[in-house]
CSV table of C-alpha atoms in Angstrom, one decimal:
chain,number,residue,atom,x,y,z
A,1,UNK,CA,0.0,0.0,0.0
A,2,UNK,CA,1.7,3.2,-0.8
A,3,UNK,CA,0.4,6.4,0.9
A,4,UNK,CA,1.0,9.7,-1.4
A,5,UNK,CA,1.2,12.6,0.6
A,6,UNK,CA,0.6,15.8,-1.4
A,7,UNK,CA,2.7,18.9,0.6
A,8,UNK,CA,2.0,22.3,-0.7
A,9,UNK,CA,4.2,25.2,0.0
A,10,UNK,CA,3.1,28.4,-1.1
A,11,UNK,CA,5.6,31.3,-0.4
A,12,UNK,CA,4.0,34.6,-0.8
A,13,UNK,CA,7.1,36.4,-2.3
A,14,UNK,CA,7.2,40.1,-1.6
A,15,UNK,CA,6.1,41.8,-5.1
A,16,UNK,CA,8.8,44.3,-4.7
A,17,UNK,CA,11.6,41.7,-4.2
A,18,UNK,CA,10.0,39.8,-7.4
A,19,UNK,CA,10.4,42.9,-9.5
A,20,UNK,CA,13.4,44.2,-8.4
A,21,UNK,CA,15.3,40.2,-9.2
A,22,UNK,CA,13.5,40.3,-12.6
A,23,UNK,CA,15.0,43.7,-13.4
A,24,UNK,CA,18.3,43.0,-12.2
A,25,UNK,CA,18.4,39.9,-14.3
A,26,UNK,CA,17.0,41.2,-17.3
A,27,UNK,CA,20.2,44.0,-17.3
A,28,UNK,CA,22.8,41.3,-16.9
A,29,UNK,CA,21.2,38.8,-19.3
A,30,UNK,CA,21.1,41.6,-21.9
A,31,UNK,CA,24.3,43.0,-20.6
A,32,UNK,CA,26.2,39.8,-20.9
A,33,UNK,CA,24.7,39.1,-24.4
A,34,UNK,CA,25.8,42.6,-25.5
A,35,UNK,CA,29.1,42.9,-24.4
A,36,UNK,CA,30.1,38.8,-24.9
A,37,UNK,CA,27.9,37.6,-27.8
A,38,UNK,CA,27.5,40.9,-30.0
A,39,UNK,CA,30.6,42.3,-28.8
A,40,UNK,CA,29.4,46.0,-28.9
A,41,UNK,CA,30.1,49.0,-26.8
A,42,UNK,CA,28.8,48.9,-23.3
A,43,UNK,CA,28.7,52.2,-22.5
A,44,UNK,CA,25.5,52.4,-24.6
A,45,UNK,CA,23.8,49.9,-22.8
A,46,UNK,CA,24.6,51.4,-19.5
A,47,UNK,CA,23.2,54.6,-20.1
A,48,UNK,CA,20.0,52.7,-21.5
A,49,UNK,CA,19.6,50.5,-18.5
A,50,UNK,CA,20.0,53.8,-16.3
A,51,UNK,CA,17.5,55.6,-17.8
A,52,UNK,CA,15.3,52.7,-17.8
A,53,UNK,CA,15.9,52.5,-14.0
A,54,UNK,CA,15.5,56.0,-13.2
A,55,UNK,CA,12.1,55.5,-15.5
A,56,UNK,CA,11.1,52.7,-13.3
A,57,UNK,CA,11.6,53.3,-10.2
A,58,UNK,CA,9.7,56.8,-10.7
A,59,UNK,CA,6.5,55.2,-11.9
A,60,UNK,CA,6.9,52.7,-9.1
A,61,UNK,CA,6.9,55.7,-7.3
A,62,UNK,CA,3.9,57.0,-9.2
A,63,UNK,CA,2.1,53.5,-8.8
A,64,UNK,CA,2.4,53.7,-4.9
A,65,UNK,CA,1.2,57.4,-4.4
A,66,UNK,CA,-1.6,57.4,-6.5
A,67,UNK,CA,-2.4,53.8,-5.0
A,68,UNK,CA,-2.6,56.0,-1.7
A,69,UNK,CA,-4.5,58.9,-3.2
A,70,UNK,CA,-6.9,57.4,-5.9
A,71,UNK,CA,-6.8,53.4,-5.9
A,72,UNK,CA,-9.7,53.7,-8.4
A,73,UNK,CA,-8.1,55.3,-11.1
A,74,UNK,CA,-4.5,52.7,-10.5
A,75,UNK,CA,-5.6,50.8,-13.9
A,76,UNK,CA,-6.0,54.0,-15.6
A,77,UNK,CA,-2.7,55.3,-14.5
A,78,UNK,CA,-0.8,52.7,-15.4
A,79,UNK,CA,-1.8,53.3,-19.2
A,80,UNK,CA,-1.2,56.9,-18.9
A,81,UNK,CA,2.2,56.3,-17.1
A,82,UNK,CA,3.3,53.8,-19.9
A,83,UNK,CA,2.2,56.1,-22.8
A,84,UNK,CA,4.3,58.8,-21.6
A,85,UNK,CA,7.5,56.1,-20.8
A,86,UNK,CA,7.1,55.4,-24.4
A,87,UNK,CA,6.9,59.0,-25.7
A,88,UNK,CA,9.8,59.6,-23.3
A,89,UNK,CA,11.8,56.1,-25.0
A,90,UNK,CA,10.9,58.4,-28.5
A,91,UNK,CA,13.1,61.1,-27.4
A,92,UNK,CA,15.5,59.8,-25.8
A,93,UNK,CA,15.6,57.0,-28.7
A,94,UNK,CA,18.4,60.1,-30.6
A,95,UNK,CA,19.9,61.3,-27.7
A,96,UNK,CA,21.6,57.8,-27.6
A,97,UNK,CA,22.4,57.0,-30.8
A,98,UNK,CA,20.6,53.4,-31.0
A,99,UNK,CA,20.4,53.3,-35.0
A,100,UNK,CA,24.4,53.3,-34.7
A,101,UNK,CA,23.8,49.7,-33.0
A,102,UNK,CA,23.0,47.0,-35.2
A,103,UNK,CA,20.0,45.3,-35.1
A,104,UNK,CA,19.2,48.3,-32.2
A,105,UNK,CA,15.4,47.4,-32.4
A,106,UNK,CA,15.9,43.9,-30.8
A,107,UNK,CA,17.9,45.4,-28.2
A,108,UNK,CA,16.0,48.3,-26.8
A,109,UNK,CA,12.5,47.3,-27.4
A,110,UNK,CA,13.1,43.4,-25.7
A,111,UNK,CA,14.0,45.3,-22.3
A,112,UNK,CA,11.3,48.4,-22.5
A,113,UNK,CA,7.9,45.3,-22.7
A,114,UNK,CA,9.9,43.6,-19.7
A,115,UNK,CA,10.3,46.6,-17.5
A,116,UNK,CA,6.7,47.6,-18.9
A,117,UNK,CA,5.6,44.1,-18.3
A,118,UNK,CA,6.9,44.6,-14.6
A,119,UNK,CA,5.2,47.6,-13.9
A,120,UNK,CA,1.9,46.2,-15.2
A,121,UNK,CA,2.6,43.0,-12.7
A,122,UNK,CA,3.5,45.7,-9.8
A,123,UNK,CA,0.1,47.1,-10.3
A,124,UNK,CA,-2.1,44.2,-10.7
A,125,UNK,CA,-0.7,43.2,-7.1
A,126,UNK,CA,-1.6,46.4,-5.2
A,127,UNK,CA,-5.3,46.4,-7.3
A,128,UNK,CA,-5.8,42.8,-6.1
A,129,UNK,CA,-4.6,43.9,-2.7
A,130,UNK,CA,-6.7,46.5,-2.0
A,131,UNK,CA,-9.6,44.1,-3.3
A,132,UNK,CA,-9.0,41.7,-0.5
A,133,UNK,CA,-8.9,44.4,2.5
């Protein structure tokens, strides 16, 4: 007779640790592949990667205070604040010279629907959140 004991372990991992690992790893996986695979210039991708941090952790920022202020309109915000990332990705787009990087479109827009899928994830924690209080 063989008894099959089922043991479930959920860990409730802190959203904010979550996205702060996934953005960390998506620098060095696309670092690594840029400096070791394509062999290009890393100061490029640095300045990228810090303006995509500085972007992030600002609507983070955003998320969290209107969270506090207006929870109803969280969904809405979100579209508004990734509209105006990608207008602000449009202009910064010349200031950093990506069509001097070949295949440049692979590189910058992979890393901008992470970060964006992130954010998204950030928010759909705090809506569901404040649904169960």
């Amino acid at each position: 007779m063989i008894v099959r004991v089922k043991i479930h372990f959920k860990m409730k991992i802190n959203p904010n640790i979550l996205v702060t690992v996934l953005f960390f790893l998506t620098f060095l996986i696309h670092f690594s592949l840029w400096k070791f695979v394509f062999h290009l210039d890393e100061i490029v991708i640095v300045k990228f990667y810090l303006f995509l941090s500085v972007m992030f952790m600002m609507m983070i920022t955003l998320i969290v205070l209107i969270n506090r202020v207006a929870p109803e309109f969280l969904g809405l915000s979100v579209i508004g604040l990734i509209l105006l990332k990608f207008g602000l990705m449009y202009l910064i787009r010349k200031k950093l010279n990506f069509e001097v990087i070949p295949g440049y479109k692979f590189h910058f827009i992979v890393p901008y629907f992470v970060l964006t899928t992130l954010l998204t994830y950030y928010a759909i924690k705090l809506i569901n959140h404040d649904k169960k209080q």
